[in-house]
C-alpha cells in the first residue's frame, strides 16, 4: 500500500544545532515533494518545493534533499532558533495525479530549546 | 493584502445539524481545496475544485458537500451524515496550469459537534 512517513512525531534540539527531519515514502512515484511549516492552530505555510530531478534545494537556513532511489527527502534547518519550533509537513505530488492529489505526511513537531 | 480567509475560527454545533464553513480567496487562484486535520493525522483531502462550477471528491468526501459558484469562494457544508465531524478544517488554493505548485492555506476553522 502507499505510505508517506515522517521519521518521528517529535524532535527536540538545542538552539544553534542543525535540525534534520526525514520524509520517507513507499509505492509512490512523486514528481515533486514539498515542505510546509504549521504553527499550532494555524494553516500550513509553504517553505520549499523540490522536483524529482533535483538533488538539493536551498533557501536561507533551509535545505531540502530528494533521493528517489532511497525514496526519501531530508529537510535541514541550520543554526536553528527557538522561533523555528513548529510542526513540519512533507507533501508529495504523484506523476499523473490531478492537481488535487497532494499527499501529506503526519508531520514532525520540532522544538528548539534556548 | 491578498490571501485566504476562513470564517468563523471556532464553530460549535449540535449533532444532527448541517453547518457551512466559509472560504474566500483574493489570490485569483483557479484551484481550491478543503482538507480535514485530526490530531496525529496528516491532512486529508475532502473536495477540490479546479474551475468554477466544477469540483471533485477527495479521499474522504462522504458526509460533506461543496459548491463553486464564484472563483473566489468555495464553501464546505458538513452534513448530519458525517459521522465524526469534530475536526480542524483547512481551505487552500493554488494556481492552475502549472505542474509544480504550492498551496496557500487559510487560518482554519475548528468545528466542534456535540
PDB file of C-alpha atoms in Angstrom:
ATOM      1  CA  UNK A   1       0.000   0.000   0.000  1.00  0.00           C
ATOM      2  CA  UNK A   2       1.031   3.599  -0.470  1.00  0.00           C
ATOM      3  CA  UNK A   3       2.565   5.266   2.533  1.00  0.00           C
ATOM      4  CA  UNK A   4       4.277   8.537   3.405  1.00  0.00           C
ATOM      5  CA  UNK A   5       6.075   8.641   6.742  1.00  0.00           C
ATOM      6  CA  UNK A   6       7.864  11.349   8.659  1.00  0.00           C
ATOM      7  CA  UNK A   7      10.512   9.777  10.821  1.00  0.00           C
ATOM      8  CA  UNK A   8       9.347  10.901  14.205  1.00  0.00           C
ATOM      9  CA  UNK A   9       6.435  12.677  15.757  1.00  0.00           C
ATOM     10  CA  UNK A  10       8.705  14.970  17.738  1.00  0.00           C
ATOM     11  CA  UNK A  11      12.292  16.199  17.581  1.00  0.00           C
ATOM     12  CA  UNK A  12      13.988  18.212  20.329  1.00  0.00           C
ATOM     13  CA  UNK A  13      17.251  20.026  19.654  1.00  0.00           C
ATOM     14  CA  UNK A  14      19.400  22.751  21.155  1.00  0.00           C
ATOM     15  CA  UNK A  15      19.491  26.250  19.687  1.00  0.00           C
ATOM     16  CA  UNK A  16      22.274  26.661  17.140  1.00  0.00           C
ATOM     17  CA  UNK A  17      22.295  22.997  16.093  1.00  0.00           C
ATOM     18  CA  UNK A  18      21.105  21.662  12.756  1.00  0.00           C
ATOM     19  CA  UNK A  19      17.679  20.028  12.745  1.00  0.00           C
ATOM     20  CA  UNK A  20      17.212  17.187  10.265  1.00  0.00           C
ATOM     21  CA  UNK A  21      13.732  15.907   9.504  1.00  0.00           C
ATOM     22  CA  UNK A  22      13.044  12.856   7.350  1.00  0.00           C
ATOM     23  CA  UNK A  23      10.229  12.041   4.949  1.00  0.00           C
ATOM     24  CA  UNK A  24      10.034   8.523   3.511  1.00  0.00           C
ATOM     25  CA  UNK A  25       7.539   7.193   1.023  1.00  0.00           C
ATOM     26  CA  UNK A  26       6.626   3.839  -0.474  1.00  0.00           C
ATOM     27  CA  UNK A  27       4.666   2.914  -3.580  1.00  0.00           C
ATOM     28  CA  UNK A  28       4.580   6.455  -4.918  1.00  0.00           C
ATOM     29  CA  UNK A  29       6.338   7.961  -7.895  1.00  0.00           C
ATOM     30  CA  UNK A  30       6.396  11.599  -6.881  1.00  0.00           C
ATOM     31  CA  UNK A  31       7.084  14.280  -9.414  1.00  0.00           C
ATOM     32  CA  UNK A  32       7.512  16.876  -6.683  1.00  0.00           C
ATOM     33  CA  UNK A  33       7.966  16.988  -2.976  1.00  0.00           C
ATOM     34  CA  UNK A  34       7.094  19.965  -0.809  1.00  0.00           C
ATOM     35  CA  UNK A  35       7.720  21.019   2.783  1.00  0.00           C
ATOM     36  CA  UNK A  36       5.347  23.128   4.859  1.00  0.00           C
ATOM     37  CA  UNK A  37       5.523  24.663   8.312  1.00  0.00           C
ATOM     38  CA  UNK A  38       2.466  24.638  10.586  1.00  0.00           C
ATOM     39  CA  UNK A  39       2.155  26.543  13.851  1.00  0.00           C
ATOM     40  CA  UNK A  40      -0.429  25.421  16.447  1.00  0.00           C
ATOM     41  CA  UNK A  41      -3.981  26.286  15.466  1.00  0.00           C
ATOM     42  CA  UNK A  42      -2.951  27.761  12.105  1.00  0.00           C
ATOM     43  CA  UNK A  43      -2.830  26.719   8.466  1.00  0.00           C
ATOM     44  CA  UNK A  44       0.369  25.308   6.932  1.00  0.00           C
ATOM     45  CA  UNK A  45       2.752  27.686   5.185  1.00  0.00           C
ATOM     46  CA  UNK A  46       4.723  26.610   2.113  1.00  0.00           C
ATOM     47  CA  UNK A  47       8.509  26.516   2.517  1.00  0.00           C
ATOM     48  CA  UNK A  48      10.206  24.677  -0.339  1.00  0.00           C
ATOM     49  CA  UNK A  49       9.443  22.541  -3.378  1.00  0.00           C
ATOM     50  CA  UNK A  50      11.906  20.120  -4.954  1.00  0.00           C
ATOM     51  CA  UNK A  51      11.495  18.291  -8.258  1.00  0.00           C
ATOM     52  CA  UNK A  52      12.412  14.651  -8.760  1.00  0.00           C
ATOM     53  CA  UNK A  53      15.371  15.565 -10.972  1.00  0.00           C
ATOM     54  CA  UNK A  54      16.787  17.961  -8.364  1.00  0.00           C
ATOM     55  CA  UNK A  55      19.088  16.591  -5.679  1.00  0.00           C
ATOM     56  CA  UNK A  56      19.066  19.598  -3.408  1.00  0.00           C
ATOM     57  CA  UNK A  57      17.319  22.936  -2.879  1.00  0.00           C
ATOM     58  CA  UNK A  58      18.287  25.742  -0.508  1.00  0.00           C
ATOM     59  CA  UNK A  59      16.520  28.783   0.887  1.00  0.00           C
ATOM     60  CA  UNK A  60      18.306  30.827   3.552  1.00  0.00           C
ATOM     61  CA  UNK A  61      18.844  28.425   6.506  1.00  0.00           C
ATOM     62  CA  UNK A  62      16.729  25.685   4.929  1.00  0.00           C
ATOM     63  CA  UNK A  63      17.968  22.829   2.767  1.00  0.00           C
ATOM     64  CA  UNK A  64      15.961  20.010   1.215  1.00  0.00           C
ATOM     65  CA  UNK A  65      17.309  16.891  -0.480  1.00  0.00           C
ATOM     66  CA  UNK A  66      15.368  14.406  -2.555  1.00  0.00           C
ATOM     67  CA  UNK A  67      16.645  10.878  -3.198  1.00  0.00           C
ATOM     68  CA  UNK A  68      14.260   8.940  -5.452  1.00  0.00           C
ATOM     69  CA  UNK A  69      16.383   5.791  -5.107  1.00  0.00           C
ATOM     70  CA  UNK A  70      16.065   5.781  -1.326  1.00  0.00           C
ATOM     71  CA  UNK A  71      12.524   7.205  -1.636  1.00  0.00           C
ATOM     72  CA  UNK A  72      13.430   9.828   0.914  1.00  0.00           C
ATOM     73  CA  UNK A  73      13.590  13.575   1.436  1.00  0.00           C
ATOM     74  CA  UNK A  74      15.631  15.247   4.160  1.00  0.00           C
ATOM     75  CA  UNK A  75      14.784  18.714   5.468  1.00  0.00           C
ATOM     76  CA  UNK A  76      17.542  20.586   7.291  1.00  0.00           C
ATOM     77  CA  UNK A  77      17.367  23.789   9.340  1.00  0.00           C
ATOM     78  CA  UNK A  78      20.836  25.074  10.106  1.00  0.00           C
ATOM     79  CA  UNK A  79      21.640  27.334  13.078  1.00  0.00           C
ATOM     80  CA  UNK A  80      18.221  26.563  14.500  1.00  0.00           C
ATOM     81  CA  UNK A  81      16.395  29.107  16.653  1.00  0.00           C
ATOM     82  CA  UNK A  82      13.511  28.792  19.132  1.00  0.00           C
ATOM     83  CA  UNK A  83      11.355  30.581  16.532  1.00  0.00           C
ATOM     84  CA  UNK A  84      11.818  27.542  14.268  1.00  0.00           C
ATOM     85  CA  UNK A  85       9.746  25.476  16.701  1.00  0.00           C
ATOM     86  CA  UNK A  86       6.706  24.238  14.779  1.00  0.00           C
ATOM     87  CA  UNK A  87       5.332  21.165  13.033  1.00  0.00           C
ATOM     88  CA  UNK A  88       6.838  20.475   9.630  1.00  0.00           C
ATOM     89  CA  UNK A  89       4.859  18.603   6.993  1.00  0.00           C
ATOM     90  CA  UNK A  90       6.114  16.941   3.861  1.00  0.00           C
ATOM     91  CA  UNK A  91       3.775  16.506   0.905  1.00  0.00           C
ATOM     92  CA  UNK A  92       4.235  14.826  -2.426  1.00  0.00           C
ATOM     93  CA  UNK A  93       2.547  15.018  -5.777  1.00  0.00           C
ATOM     94  CA  UNK A  94       2.428  11.885  -7.868  1.00  0.00           C
ATOM     95  CA  UNK A  95       3.041  11.704 -11.574  1.00  0.00           C
ATOM     96  CA  UNK A  96      -0.256  11.544 -13.374  1.00  0.00           C
ATOM     97  CA  UNK A  97      -2.220  12.827 -10.415  1.00  0.00           C
ATOM     98  CA  UNK A  98      -4.696  15.623 -10.769  1.00  0.00           C
ATOM     99  CA  UNK A  99      -3.973  18.905  -9.124  1.00  0.00           C
ATOM    100  CA  UNK A 100      -5.967  17.771  -6.121  1.00  0.00           C
ATOM    101  CA  UNK A 101      -3.615  14.994  -5.259  1.00  0.00           C
ATOM    102  CA  UNK A 102      -1.079  16.431  -2.837  1.00  0.00           C
ATOM    103  CA  UNK A 103      -0.486  13.717  -0.235  1.00  0.00           C
ATOM    104  CA  UNK A 104       0.627  14.931   3.195  1.00  0.00           C
ATOM    105  CA  UNK A 105       2.622  13.207   5.899  1.00  0.00           C
ATOM    106  CA  UNK A 106       1.543  13.466   9.538  1.00  0.00           C
ATOM    107  CA  UNK A 107       4.276  15.930  10.372  1.00  0.00           C
ATOM    108  CA  UNK A 108       7.209  16.191  12.764  1.00  0.00           C
ATOM    109  CA  UNK A 109       6.955  18.567  15.715  1.00  0.00           C
ATOM    110  CA  UNK A 110      10.261  20.364  16.152  1.00  0.00           C
ATOM    111  CA  UNK A 111      11.161  22.008  19.462  1.00  0.00           C
ATOM    112  CA  UNK A 112      14.282  24.164  19.614  1.00  0.00           C
ATOM    113  CA  UNK A 113      15.421  24.854  23.185  1.00  0.00           C
ATOM    114  CA  UNK A 114      17.364  28.028  24.026  1.00  0.00           C
TER     115      UNK A 114
ATOM    116  CA  UNK B   1      -3.491  42.295   1.267  1.00  0.00           C
ATOM    117  CA  UNK B   2      -4.001  39.035  -0.627  1.00  0.00           C
ATOM    118  CA  UNK B   3      -4.800  35.746   0.996  1.00  0.00           C
ATOM    119  CA  UNK B   4      -7.369  33.199   2.051  1.00  0.00           C
ATOM    120  CA  UNK B   5      -9.907  33.817   4.759  1.00  0.00           C
ATOM    121  CA  UNK B   6     -11.940  31.249   6.620  1.00  0.00           C
ATOM    122  CA  UNK B   7     -14.747  32.025   8.964  1.00  0.00           C
ATOM    123  CA  UNK B   8     -15.513  31.531  11.684  1.00  0.00           C
ATOM    124  CA  UNK B   9     -12.358  30.442  13.523  1.00  0.00           C
ATOM    125  CA  UNK B  10     -14.370  28.375  16.022  1.00  0.00           C
ATOM    126  CA  UNK B  11     -17.747  26.809  15.364  1.00  0.00           C
ATOM    127  CA  UNK B  12     -19.978  24.829  17.695  1.00  0.00           C
ATOM    128  CA  UNK B  13     -22.964  22.795  16.561  1.00  0.00           C
ATOM    129  CA  UNK B  14     -25.350  20.238  17.891  1.00  0.00           C
ATOM    130  CA  UNK B  15     -25.343  16.756  16.405  1.00  0.00           C
ATOM    131  CA  UNK B  16     -27.795  16.409  13.546  1.00  0.00           C
ATOM    132  CA  UNK B  17     -27.374  19.943  12.242  1.00  0.00           C
ATOM    133  CA  UNK B  18     -25.776  20.859   8.935  1.00  0.00           C
ATOM    134  CA  UNK B  19     -23.123  23.554   9.111  1.00  0.00           C
ATOM    135  CA  UNK B  20     -21.403  25.573   6.363  1.00  0.00           C
ATOM    136  CA  UNK B  21     -17.786  26.694   6.589  1.00  0.00           C
ATOM    137  CA  UNK B  22     -16.765  29.724   4.585  1.00  0.00           C
ATOM    138  CA  UNK B  23     -13.614  30.035   2.428  1.00  0.00           C
ATOM    139  CA  UNK B  24     -12.759  33.107   0.343  1.00  0.00           C
ATOM    140  CA  UNK B  25      -9.573  33.924  -1.599  1.00  0.00           C
ATOM    141  CA  UNK B  26      -8.429  37.043  -3.441  1.00  0.00           C
ATOM    142  CA  UNK B  27      -5.293  35.491  -4.945  1.00  0.00           C
ATOM    143  CA  UNK B  28      -7.002  34.941  -8.313  1.00  0.00           C
ATOM    144  CA  UNK B  29      -6.300  31.214  -7.990  1.00  0.00           C
ATOM    145  CA  UNK B  30      -8.307  28.786 -10.076  1.00  0.00           C
ATOM    146  CA  UNK B  31      -7.930  25.750  -7.820  1.00  0.00           C
ATOM    147  CA  UNK B  32      -9.316  25.463  -4.298  1.00  0.00           C
ATOM    148  CA  UNK B  33      -9.264  22.622  -1.766  1.00  0.00           C
ATOM    149  CA  UNK B  34     -10.765  21.511   1.531  1.00  0.00           C
ATOM    150  CA  UNK B  35      -8.789  19.392   3.993  1.00  0.00           C
ATOM    151  CA  UNK B  36      -9.572  17.932   7.347  1.00  0.00           C
ATOM    152  CA  UNK B  37      -6.898  17.601  10.054  1.00  0.00           C
ATOM    153  CA  UNK B  38      -7.276  15.387  13.116  1.00  0.00           C
ATOM    154  CA  UNK B  39      -4.722  15.012  15.955  1.00  0.00           C
ATOM    155  CA  UNK B  40      -1.898  12.683  14.921  1.00  0.00           C
ATOM    156  CA  UNK B  41      -3.128  12.515  11.323  1.00  0.00           C
ATOM    157  CA  UNK B  42      -1.966  14.118   8.141  1.00  0.00           C
ATOM    158  CA  UNK B  43      -4.151  16.459   6.147  1.00  0.00           C
ATOM    159  CA  UNK B  44      -6.854  14.517   4.337  1.00  0.00           C
ATOM    160  CA  UNK B  45      -8.455  15.871   1.184  1.00  0.00           C
ATOM    161  CA  UNK B  46     -12.237  16.259   1.280  1.00  0.00           C
ATOM    162  CA  UNK B  47     -13.044  18.053  -2.007  1.00  0.00           C
ATOM    163  CA  UNK B  48     -11.216  20.114  -4.581  1.00  0.00           C
ATOM    164  CA  UNK B  49     -12.196  22.362  -7.458  1.00  0.00           C
ATOM    165  CA  UNK B  50     -10.037  23.280 -10.419  1.00  0.00           C
ATOM    166  CA  UNK B  51     -12.514  25.660 -12.039  1.00  0.00           C
ATOM    167  CA  UNK B  52     -15.765  27.430 -11.326  1.00  0.00           C
ATOM    168  CA  UNK B  53     -18.853  25.188 -11.365  1.00  0.00           C
ATOM    169  CA  UNK B  54     -16.758  22.026 -11.194  1.00  0.00           C
ATOM    170  CA  UNK B  55     -15.420  20.030  -8.249  1.00  0.00           C
ATOM    171  CA  UNK B  56     -14.190  16.524  -7.448  1.00  0.00           C
ATOM    172  CA  UNK B  57     -14.335  14.290  -4.414  1.00  0.00           C
ATOM    173  CA  UNK B  58     -11.192  13.740  -2.430  1.00  0.00           C
ATOM    174  CA  UNK B  59     -10.353  10.812  -0.186  1.00  0.00           C
ATOM    175  CA  UNK B  60     -12.988  11.450   2.494  1.00  0.00           C
ATOM    176  CA  UNK B  61     -15.921  13.199   0.777  1.00  0.00           C
ATOM    177  CA  UNK B  62     -18.694  11.218   2.440  1.00  0.00           C
ATOM    178  CA  UNK B  63     -20.900  13.440   4.607  1.00  0.00           C
ATOM    179  CA  UNK B  64     -19.634  16.658   3.018  1.00  0.00           C
ATOM    180  CA  UNK B  65     -20.802  18.843   0.135  1.00  0.00           C
ATOM    181  CA  UNK B  66     -19.324  21.854  -1.663  1.00  0.00           C
ATOM    182  CA  UNK B  67     -20.190  24.431  -4.289  1.00  0.00           C
ATOM    183  CA  UNK B  68     -18.050  26.640  -6.534  1.00  0.00           C
ATOM    184  CA  UNK B  69     -20.271  29.326  -7.981  1.00  0.00           C
ATOM    185  CA  UNK B  70     -17.574  32.014  -7.892  1.00  0.00           C
ATOM    186  CA  UNK B  71     -13.831  31.827  -8.411  1.00  0.00           C
ATOM    187  CA  UNK B  72     -13.213  33.451  -5.040  1.00  0.00           C
ATOM    188  CA  UNK B  73     -15.454  31.257  -2.917  1.00  0.00           C
ATOM    189  CA  UNK B  74     -15.538  27.544  -2.041  1.00  0.00           C
ATOM    190  CA  UNK B  75     -17.876  26.868   0.913  1.00  0.00           C
ATOM    191  CA  UNK B  76     -17.964  23.468   2.588  1.00  0.00           C
ATOM    192  CA  UNK B  77     -21.110  22.039   4.186  1.00  0.00           C
ATOM    193  CA  UNK B  78     -20.695  19.418   6.867  1.00  0.00           C
ATOM    194  CA  UNK B  79     -23.909  17.442   6.830  1.00  0.00           C
ATOM    195  CA  UNK B  80     -25.526  15.404   9.568  1.00  0.00           C
ATOM    196  CA  UNK B  81     -24.414  12.302   7.633  1.00  0.00           C
ATOM    197  CA  UNK B  82     -20.775  12.922   8.583  1.00  0.00           C
ATOM    198  CA  UNK B  83     -20.132  10.518  11.450  1.00  0.00           C
ATOM    199  CA  UNK B  84     -17.206  12.304  13.117  1.00  0.00           C
ATOM    200  CA  UNK B  85     -17.442  15.970  12.140  1.00  0.00           C
ATOM    201  CA  UNK B  86     -15.391  17.416  15.012  1.00  0.00           C
ATOM    202  CA  UNK B  87     -12.060  18.419  13.452  1.00  0.00           C
ATOM    203  CA  UNK B  88      -9.866  21.267  12.213  1.00  0.00           C
ATOM    204  CA  UNK B  89     -10.872  22.223   8.657  1.00  0.00           C
ATOM    205  CA  UNK B  90      -8.414  23.885   6.297  1.00  0.00           C
ATOM    206  CA  UNK B  91      -9.127  25.558   2.976  1.00  0.00           C
ATOM    207  CA  UNK B  92      -6.352  26.078   0.418  1.00  0.00           C
ATOM    208  CA  UNK B  93      -5.882  27.458  -3.077  1.00  0.00           C
ATOM    209  CA  UNK B  94      -3.273  27.209  -5.823  1.00  0.00           C
ATOM    210  CA  UNK B  95      -2.630  28.359  -9.352  1.00  0.00           C
ATOM    211  CA  UNK B  96      -3.866  26.228 -12.202  1.00  0.00           C
ATOM    212  CA  UNK B  97      -1.954  25.157 -15.235  1.00  0.00           C
ATOM    213  CA  UNK B  98       1.396  24.549 -13.608  1.00  0.00           C
ATOM    214  CA  UNK B  99       2.697  21.107 -12.785  1.00  0.00           C
ATOM    215  CA  UNK B 100       4.612  22.340  -9.771  1.00  0.00           C
ATOM    216  CA  UNK B 101       2.507  24.436  -7.457  1.00  0.00           C
ATOM    217  CA  UNK B 102       2.368  25.411  -3.834  1.00  0.00           C
ATOM    218  CA  UNK B 103      -0.822  25.577  -1.874  1.00  0.00           C
ATOM    219  CA  UNK B 104      -1.803  28.624   0.132  1.00  0.00           C
ATOM    220  CA  UNK B 105      -3.768  27.782   3.247  1.00  0.00           C
ATOM    221  CA  UNK B 106      -6.317  29.716   5.230  1.00  0.00           C
ATOM    222  CA  UNK B 107      -6.177  30.003   9.041  1.00  0.00           C
ATOM    223  CA  UNK B 108      -8.611  27.098   9.527  1.00  0.00           C
ATOM    224  CA  UNK B 109     -11.955  26.574  11.250  1.00  0.00           C
ATOM    225  CA  UNK B 110     -12.182  24.367  14.319  1.00  0.00           C
ATOM    226  CA  UNK B 111     -15.572  22.672  14.335  1.00  0.00           C
ATOM    227  CA  UNK B 112     -16.911  21.034  17.472  1.00  0.00           C
ATOM    228  CA  UNK B 113     -20.095  18.992  17.283  1.00  0.00           C
ATOM    229  CA  UNK B 114     -21.700  17.785  20.500  1.00  0.00           C
TER     230      UNK B 114
END
